[in-house]
Coordinates of C-alpha atoms and ligand atoms in Angstrom, one line a residue:
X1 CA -8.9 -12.6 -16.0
X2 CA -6.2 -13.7 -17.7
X3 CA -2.1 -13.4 -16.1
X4 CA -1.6 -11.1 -19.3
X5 CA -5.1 -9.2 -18.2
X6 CA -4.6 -8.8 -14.5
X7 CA -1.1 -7.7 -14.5
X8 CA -1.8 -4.4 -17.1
X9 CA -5.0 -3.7 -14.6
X10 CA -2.6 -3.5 -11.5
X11 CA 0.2 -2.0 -13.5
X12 CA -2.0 1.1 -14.4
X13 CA -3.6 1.3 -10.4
X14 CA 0.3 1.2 -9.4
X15 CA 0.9 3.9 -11.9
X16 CA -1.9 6.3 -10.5
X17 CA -1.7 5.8 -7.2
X18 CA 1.3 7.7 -6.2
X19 CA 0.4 8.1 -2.4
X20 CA -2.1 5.9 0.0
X21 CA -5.0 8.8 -1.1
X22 CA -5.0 8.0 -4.8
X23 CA -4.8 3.9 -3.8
X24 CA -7.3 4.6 -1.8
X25 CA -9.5 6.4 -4.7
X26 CA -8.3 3.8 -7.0
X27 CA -10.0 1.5 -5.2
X28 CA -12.9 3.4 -4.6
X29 CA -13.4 4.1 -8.1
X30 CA -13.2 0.2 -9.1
X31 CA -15.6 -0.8 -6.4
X32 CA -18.0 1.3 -7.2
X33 CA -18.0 0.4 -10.8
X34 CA -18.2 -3.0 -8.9
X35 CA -21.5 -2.1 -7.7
X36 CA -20.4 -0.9 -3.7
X37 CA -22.2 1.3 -2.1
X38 CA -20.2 4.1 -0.1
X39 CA -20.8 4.2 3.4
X40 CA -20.1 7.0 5.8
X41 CA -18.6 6.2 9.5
X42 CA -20.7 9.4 10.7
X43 CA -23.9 8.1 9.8
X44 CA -25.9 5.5 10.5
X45 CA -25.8 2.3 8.7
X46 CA -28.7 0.1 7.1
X47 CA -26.7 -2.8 5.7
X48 CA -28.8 -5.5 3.8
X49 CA -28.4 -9.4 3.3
X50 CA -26.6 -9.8 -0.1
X51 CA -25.2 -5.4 0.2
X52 CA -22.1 -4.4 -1.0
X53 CA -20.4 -1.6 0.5
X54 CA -17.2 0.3 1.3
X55 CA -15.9 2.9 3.8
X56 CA -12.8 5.0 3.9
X57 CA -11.4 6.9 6.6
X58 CA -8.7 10.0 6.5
X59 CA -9.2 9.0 2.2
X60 CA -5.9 6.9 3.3
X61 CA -7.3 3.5 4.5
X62 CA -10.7 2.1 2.8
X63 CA -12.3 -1.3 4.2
X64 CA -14.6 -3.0 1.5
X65 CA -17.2 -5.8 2.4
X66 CA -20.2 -7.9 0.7
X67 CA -22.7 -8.8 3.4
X68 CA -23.6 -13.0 2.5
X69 CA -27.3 -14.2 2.7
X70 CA -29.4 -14.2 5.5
X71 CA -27.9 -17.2 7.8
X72 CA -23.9 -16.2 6.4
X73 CA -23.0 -14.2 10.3
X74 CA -22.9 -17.7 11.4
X75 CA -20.3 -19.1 9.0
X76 CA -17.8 -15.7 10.0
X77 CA -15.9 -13.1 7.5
X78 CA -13.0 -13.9 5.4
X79 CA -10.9 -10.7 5.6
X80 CA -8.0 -10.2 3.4
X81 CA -5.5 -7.1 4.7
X82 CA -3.1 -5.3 3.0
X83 CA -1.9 -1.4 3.3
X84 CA -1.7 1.5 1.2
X85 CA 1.6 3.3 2.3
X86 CA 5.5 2.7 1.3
X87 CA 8.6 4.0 2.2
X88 CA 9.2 7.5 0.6
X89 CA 10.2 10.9 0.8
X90 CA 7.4 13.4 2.6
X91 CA 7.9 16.7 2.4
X92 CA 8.4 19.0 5.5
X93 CA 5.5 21.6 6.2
X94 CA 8.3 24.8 6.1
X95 CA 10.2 22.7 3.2
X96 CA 12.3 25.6 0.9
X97 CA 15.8 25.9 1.2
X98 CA 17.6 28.0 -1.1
X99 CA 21.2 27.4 -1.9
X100 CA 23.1 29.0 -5.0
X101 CA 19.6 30.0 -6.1
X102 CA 18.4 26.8 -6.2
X103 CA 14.5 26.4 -4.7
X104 CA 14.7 22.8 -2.7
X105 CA 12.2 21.2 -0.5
X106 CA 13.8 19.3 2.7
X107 CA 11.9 15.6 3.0
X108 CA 11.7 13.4 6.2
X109 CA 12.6 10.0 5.5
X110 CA 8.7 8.1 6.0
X111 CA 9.5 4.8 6.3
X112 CA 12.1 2.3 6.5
X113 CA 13.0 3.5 2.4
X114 CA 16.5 2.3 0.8
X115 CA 18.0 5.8 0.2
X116 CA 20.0 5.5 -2.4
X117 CA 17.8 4.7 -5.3
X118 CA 16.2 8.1 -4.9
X119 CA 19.4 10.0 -6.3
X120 CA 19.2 10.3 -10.0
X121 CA 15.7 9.4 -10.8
X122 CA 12.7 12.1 -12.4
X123 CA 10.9 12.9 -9.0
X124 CA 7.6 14.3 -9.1
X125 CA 4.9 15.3 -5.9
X126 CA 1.7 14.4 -5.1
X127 CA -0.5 14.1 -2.1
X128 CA -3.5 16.1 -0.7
X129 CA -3.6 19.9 0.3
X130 CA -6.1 21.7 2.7
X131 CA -7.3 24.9 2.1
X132 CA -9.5 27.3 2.4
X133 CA -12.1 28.1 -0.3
X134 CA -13.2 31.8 -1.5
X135 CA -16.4 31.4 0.2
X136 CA -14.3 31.2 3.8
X137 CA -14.5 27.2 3.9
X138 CA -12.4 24.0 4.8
X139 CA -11.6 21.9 1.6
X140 CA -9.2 19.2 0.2
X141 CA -8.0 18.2 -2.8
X142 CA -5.8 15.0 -4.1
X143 CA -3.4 16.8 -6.1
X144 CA -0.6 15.2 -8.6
X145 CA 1.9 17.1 -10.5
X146 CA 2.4 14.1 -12.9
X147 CA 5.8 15.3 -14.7
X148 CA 8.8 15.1 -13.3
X149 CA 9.7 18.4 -11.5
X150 CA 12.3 17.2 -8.9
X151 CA 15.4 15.5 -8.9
X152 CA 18.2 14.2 -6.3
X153 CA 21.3 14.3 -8.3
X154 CA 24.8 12.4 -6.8
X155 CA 27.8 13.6 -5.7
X156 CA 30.2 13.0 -9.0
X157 CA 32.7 10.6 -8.1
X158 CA 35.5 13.3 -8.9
X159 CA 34.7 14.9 -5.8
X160 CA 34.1 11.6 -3.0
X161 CA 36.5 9.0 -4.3
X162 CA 34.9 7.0 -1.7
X163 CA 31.5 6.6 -3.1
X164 CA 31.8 3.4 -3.9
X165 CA 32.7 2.0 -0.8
X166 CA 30.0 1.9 1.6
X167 CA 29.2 6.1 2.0
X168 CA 26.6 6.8 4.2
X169 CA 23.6 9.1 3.6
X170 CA 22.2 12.0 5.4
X171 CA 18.5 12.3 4.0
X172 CA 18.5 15.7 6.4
X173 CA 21.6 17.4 4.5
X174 CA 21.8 15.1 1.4
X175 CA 18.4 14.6 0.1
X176 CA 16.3 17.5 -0.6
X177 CA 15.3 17.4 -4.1
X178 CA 15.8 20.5 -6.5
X179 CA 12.5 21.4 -7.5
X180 CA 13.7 24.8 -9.3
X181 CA 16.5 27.5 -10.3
X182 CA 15.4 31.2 -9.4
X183 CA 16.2 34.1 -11.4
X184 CA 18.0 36.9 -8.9
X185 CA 15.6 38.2 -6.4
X186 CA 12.6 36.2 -7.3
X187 CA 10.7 34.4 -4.5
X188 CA 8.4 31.4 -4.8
X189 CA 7.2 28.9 -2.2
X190 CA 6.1 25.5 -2.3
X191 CA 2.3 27.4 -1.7
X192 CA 3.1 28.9 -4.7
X193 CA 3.7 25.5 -6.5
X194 CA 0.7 23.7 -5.2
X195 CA -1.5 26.6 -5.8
X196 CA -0.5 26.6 -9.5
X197 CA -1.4 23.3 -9.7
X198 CA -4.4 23.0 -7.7
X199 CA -5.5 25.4 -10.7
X200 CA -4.6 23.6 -13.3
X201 CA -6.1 20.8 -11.8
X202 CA -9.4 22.9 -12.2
X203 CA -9.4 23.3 -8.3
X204 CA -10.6 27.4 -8.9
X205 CA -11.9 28.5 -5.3
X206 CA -8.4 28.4 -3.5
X207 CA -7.9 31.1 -1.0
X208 CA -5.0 29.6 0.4
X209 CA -3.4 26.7 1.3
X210 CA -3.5 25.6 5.0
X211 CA -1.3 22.0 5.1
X212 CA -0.2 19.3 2.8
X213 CA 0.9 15.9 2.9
X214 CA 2.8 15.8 0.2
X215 CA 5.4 12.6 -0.7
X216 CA 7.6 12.7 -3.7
X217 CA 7.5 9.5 -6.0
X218 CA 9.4 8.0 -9.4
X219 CA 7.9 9.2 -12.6
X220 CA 9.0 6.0 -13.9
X221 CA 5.8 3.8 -15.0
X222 CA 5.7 0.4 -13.4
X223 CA 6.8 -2.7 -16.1
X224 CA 6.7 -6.0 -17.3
X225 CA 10.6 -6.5 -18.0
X226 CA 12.7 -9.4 -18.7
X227 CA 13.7 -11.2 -22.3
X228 CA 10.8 -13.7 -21.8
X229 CA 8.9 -11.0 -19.7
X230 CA 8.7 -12.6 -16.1
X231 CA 9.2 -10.0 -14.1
X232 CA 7.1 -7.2 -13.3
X233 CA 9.9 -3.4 -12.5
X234 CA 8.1 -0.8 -10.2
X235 CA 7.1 1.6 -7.3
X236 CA 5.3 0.6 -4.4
X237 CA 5.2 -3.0 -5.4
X238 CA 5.1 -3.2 -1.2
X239 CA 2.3 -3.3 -1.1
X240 CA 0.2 -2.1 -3.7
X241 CA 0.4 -5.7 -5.5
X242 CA -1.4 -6.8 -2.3
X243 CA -4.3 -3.9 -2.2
X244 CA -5.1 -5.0 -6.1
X245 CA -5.0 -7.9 -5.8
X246 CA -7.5 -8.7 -2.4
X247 CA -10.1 -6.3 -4.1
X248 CA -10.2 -7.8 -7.2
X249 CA -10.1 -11.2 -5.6
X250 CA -13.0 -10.0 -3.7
X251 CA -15.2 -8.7 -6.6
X252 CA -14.9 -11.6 -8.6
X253 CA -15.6 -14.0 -5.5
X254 CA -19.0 -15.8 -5.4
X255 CA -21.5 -14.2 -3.2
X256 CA -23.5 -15.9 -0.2
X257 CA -21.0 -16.0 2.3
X258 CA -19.6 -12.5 3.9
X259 CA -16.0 -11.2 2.7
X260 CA -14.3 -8.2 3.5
X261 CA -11.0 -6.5 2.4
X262 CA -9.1 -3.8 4.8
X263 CA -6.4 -1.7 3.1
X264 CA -4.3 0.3 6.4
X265 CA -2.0 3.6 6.0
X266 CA 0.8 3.5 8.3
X267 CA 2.5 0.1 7.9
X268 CA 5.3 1.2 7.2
X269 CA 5.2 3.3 10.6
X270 CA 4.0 1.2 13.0
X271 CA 0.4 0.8 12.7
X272 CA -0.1 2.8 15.7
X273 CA -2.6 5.5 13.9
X274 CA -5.9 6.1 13.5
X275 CA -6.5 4.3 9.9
X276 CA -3.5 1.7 11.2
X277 CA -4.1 -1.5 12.1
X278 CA -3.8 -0.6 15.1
X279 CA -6.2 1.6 15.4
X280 CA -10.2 1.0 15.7
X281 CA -11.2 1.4 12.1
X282 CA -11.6 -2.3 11.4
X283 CA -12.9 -3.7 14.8
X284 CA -15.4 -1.3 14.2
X285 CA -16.7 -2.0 11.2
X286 CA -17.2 -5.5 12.3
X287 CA -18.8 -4.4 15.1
X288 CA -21.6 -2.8 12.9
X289 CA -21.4 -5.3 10.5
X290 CA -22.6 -8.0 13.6
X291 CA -24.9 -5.3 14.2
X292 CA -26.6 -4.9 17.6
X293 CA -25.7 -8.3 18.3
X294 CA -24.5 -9.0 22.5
X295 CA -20.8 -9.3 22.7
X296 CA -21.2 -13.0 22.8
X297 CA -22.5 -13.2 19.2
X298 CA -19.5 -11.0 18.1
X299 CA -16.9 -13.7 20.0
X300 CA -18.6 -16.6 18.0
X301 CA -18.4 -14.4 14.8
X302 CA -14.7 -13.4 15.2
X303 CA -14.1 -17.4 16.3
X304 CA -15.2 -18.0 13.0
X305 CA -13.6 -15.9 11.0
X306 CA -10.3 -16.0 9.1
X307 CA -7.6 -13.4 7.5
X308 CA -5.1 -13.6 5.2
X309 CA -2.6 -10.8 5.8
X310 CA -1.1 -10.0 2.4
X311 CA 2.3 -8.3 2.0
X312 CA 5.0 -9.2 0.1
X313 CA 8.1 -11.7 0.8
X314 CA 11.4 -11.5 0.2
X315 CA 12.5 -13.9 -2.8
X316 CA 15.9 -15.3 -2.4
X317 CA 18.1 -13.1 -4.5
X318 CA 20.9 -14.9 -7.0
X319 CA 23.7 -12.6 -5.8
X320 CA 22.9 -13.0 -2.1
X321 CA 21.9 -16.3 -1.5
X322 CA 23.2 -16.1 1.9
X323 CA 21.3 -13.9 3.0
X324 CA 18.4 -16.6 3.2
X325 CA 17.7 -19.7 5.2
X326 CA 18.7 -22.9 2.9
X327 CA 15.2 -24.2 3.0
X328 CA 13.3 -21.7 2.8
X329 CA 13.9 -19.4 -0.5
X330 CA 11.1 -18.3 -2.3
X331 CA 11.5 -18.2 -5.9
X332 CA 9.8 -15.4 -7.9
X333 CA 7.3 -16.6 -10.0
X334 CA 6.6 -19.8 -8.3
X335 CA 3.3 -18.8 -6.1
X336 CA 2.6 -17.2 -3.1
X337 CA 4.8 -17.6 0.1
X338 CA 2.9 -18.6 3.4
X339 CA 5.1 -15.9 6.2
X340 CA 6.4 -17.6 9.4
X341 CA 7.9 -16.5 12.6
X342 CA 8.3 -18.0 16.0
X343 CA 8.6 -14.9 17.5
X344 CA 5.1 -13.7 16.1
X345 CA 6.6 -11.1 13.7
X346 CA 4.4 -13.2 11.4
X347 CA 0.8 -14.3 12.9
X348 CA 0.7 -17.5 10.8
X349 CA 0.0 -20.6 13.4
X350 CA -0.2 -24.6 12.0
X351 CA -3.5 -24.4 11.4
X352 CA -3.8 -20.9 9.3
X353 CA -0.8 -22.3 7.6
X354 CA -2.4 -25.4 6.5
X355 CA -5.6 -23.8 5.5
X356 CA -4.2 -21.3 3.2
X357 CA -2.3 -24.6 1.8
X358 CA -5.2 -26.8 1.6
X359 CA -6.8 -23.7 -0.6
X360 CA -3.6 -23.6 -2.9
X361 CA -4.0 -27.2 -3.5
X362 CA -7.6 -27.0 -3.9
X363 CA -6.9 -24.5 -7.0
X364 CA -4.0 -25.9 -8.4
X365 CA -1.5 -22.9 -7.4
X366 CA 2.1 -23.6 -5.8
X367 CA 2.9 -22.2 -2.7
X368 CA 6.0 -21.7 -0.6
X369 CA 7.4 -20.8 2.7
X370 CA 9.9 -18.6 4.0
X371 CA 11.2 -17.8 7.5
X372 CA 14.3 -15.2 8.0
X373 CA 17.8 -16.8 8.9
X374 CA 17.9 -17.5 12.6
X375 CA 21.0 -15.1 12.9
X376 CA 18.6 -11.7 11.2
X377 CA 16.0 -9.8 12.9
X378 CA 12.4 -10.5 11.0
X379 CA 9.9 -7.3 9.5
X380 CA 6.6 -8.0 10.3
X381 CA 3.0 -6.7 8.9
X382 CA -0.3 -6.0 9.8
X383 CA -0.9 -9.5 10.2
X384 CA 0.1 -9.8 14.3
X385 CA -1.0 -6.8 14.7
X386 CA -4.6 -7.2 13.5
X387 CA -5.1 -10.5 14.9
X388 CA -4.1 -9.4 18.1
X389 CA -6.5 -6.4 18.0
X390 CA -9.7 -8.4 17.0
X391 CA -8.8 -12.0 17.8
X392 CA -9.2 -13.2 13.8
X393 CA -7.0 -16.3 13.2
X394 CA -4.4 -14.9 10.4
X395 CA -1.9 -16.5 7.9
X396 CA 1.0 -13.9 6.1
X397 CA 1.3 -14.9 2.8
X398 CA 2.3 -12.7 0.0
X399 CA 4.2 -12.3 -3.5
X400 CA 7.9 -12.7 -3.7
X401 CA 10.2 -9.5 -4.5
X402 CA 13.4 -8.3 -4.5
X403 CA 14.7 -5.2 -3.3
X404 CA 11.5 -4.6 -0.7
X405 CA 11.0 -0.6 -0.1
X406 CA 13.5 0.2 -3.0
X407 CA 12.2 3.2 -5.1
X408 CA 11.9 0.3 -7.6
X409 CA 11.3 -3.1 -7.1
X410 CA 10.7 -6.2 -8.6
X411 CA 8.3 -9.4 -8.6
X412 CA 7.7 -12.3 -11.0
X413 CA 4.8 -11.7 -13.1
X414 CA 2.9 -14.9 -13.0
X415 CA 2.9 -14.3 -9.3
X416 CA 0.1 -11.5 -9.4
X417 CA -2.7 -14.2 -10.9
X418 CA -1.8 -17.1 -9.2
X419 CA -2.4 -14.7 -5.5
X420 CA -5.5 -13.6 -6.8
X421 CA -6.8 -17.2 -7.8
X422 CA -6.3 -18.4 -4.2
X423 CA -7.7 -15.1 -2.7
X424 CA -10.7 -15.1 -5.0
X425 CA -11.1 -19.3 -3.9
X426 CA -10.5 -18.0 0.1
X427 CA -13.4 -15.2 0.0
X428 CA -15.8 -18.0 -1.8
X429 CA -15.1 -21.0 0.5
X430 CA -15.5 -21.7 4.4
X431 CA -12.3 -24.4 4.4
X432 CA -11.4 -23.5 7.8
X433 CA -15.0 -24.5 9.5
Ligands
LIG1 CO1 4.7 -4.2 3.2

């Protein structure tokens, strides 16, 4: 795929996944075309030398994996790991407040989100809804409203002449978009909202709805901006780039040896949850992927095995260049950034490091560093966290952005193509054994 090819491909997945439940699909939906076979965690499992397969749980974490040749177990998996979630605005389960007439819908803050990007933009809602059916049973349904029914409008200056100087914002008084104006006496609910659209949306045996998990999002589509178009301008760049990229690195990678790719929820959270990487989801799947092997065999398998832990970095921006360690900057559009930390925020060690180099040199990409300032506090990923759980040796690499869990962010857009190209060469070789 050419840069040109790849980037349009991720733009439109960015564009129609709106929550971790339509990534999720969106992935589902290109590895099946991809020839993957949907497994189930309830049932049993018959995997085959050569199989390619994929399994989600809570539709809001999907792991993905081709099973190598016969004698492959020996040589270990090559996981790549990125997550589904960002920072938003999730609606409350009792969200409607009604001030003036005006229908809003309190939010709590999910994530670490920069607040005030979400004022003034064309909001819309999607998520998925549990309900029951006309026939008495449990279903769910993704649901997207698409257009933009919401919006966060600011305080006019004319009435906070201090705006502009550093105001803070309360996103429990401050932030609840206006979804609607009612006429005198009329009621509606946010059931009455999701039930319209679950209709529309050709959903017809509603009875009623039970729950939601609903997070409100930027109509805007995602971009390629800039005079000579470097940069790419969108949503959820963190870390949807990274969850494109891994699974389209891992369909076009050569078969023989075994490959997997695990997309979390809950990053942004923690990790602490059942589909986080915390949780069990992917030490189990490599359990059953070793099959009934003794413990022993599953040791030598994991010693084998490497992951690259694929989230984006911060790019040293040009109006804060202090804000950065002098050497280590990354510059948008200049290849991926290998993720370091003494401190273990990052689970990059010397060796990981220099294998994820070695396979940048091997395929004529660029590569960088970055470590934070010695005087800031680091993020971190799922990288430590999943190396710790399953004992796979992990390097942090990932694109360079600016303005990380913004409503709208940006990254250079030779970046996307020269990730994949190293990913793609990672699932194909064994340079770490
Ligand atoms: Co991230």
């Amino acid at each position: 795929m050419t840069s040109a090819n790849i980037n349009n491909a991720m733009l439109s997945y960015i564009q129609d996944s709106p929550t971790p439940f339509h990534a999720v699909k969106g992935l589902q939906d290109k590895l099946h075309a991809k020839g993957f076979e949907r497994l189930c965690e309830g049932a049993t499992w018959n995997l085959q030398a050569n199989g390619r397969y994929y399994v989600t749980r809570n539709d809001s974490a999907i792991i993905a994996f081709k099973v190598g040749n016969q004698n492959s177990l020996k040589n270990g998996v090559a996981i790549a790991g990125a997550h589904t979630d960002s920072p938003c605005l999730k609606v409350k389960p009792n969200p409607e407040i009604i001030e003036k007439n005006y229908l809003q819908l309190a939010v709590e803050v999910y994530g670490g989100a920069l607040l005030s990007p979400w004022f003034d933009r064309d909001l819309s809602l999607a998520g998925r809804v549990d309900y029951r059916t006309n026939h008495g049973e449990l279903s769910s349904a993704l649901i997207n409203f698409e257009k933009p029914i919401a919006f966060i409008p600011s305080l006019a200056i004319h009435l906070d002449r201090t705006a502009n100087e550093g105001r803070k914002i309360n996103p429990q008084t401050e932030m609840a978009p206006i979804v609607l104006q009612l006429i005198d006496g009329e009621k509606r609910t946010l059931d009455d909202l999701i039930h319209h659209q679950l209709i529309a949306q050709k959903h017809l045996d509603v009875q009623k709805v039970l729950s939601h998990e609903l997070l409100f999002y930027d109509v805007q589509p995602p971009n390629v901006i800039g005079f000579d178009q470097q940069f790419i301008a969108g949503a959820r760049l963190d870390n949807l780039i990274s969850c494109y990229v891994i699974c389209e690195a891992l369909c076009n990678s050569k078969d023989g040896e075994t490959s997997l790719i695990v997309c979390n929820d809950h990053e942004e959270v923690g990790s602490a949850s059942i589909v986080g990487a915390q949780g069990p989801f992917l030490r189990s799947v490599l359990e059953r992927l070793t099959g009934s092997s003794p413990p022993e065999e599953f040791s030598r398998f994991m010693h084998k095995s490497l992951m690259l832990s694929v989230d984006n970095a911060h790019g040293v921006h040009p109006n804060f260049v202090n804000k950065h360690d002098k050497n280590h900057g990354p510059i948008l559009n200049k290849g991926p950034v290998v993720k370091l930390n003494a401190n273990q925020r990052y689970a990059t060690s010397g060796f990981s490091h220099a294998v994820f180099s070695s396979l940048c040199e091997r395929v004529g990409v660029p590569y960088q560093s970055f470590v934070m300032r010695s005087d800031m506090g680091c993020g971190s990923t799922i990288g430590p966290i999943t190396s710790a759980e399953v004992g796979v040796k992990t390097v942090d690499v990932g694109v360079a952005t600016f303005g990380m869990h913004s409503v709208r962010e940006l990254a250079g857009s030779s970046d996307i193509h020269l990730m994949a190209k190293v990913i793609t060469e990672f699932f194909s070789s064994r340079e770490w054994l």
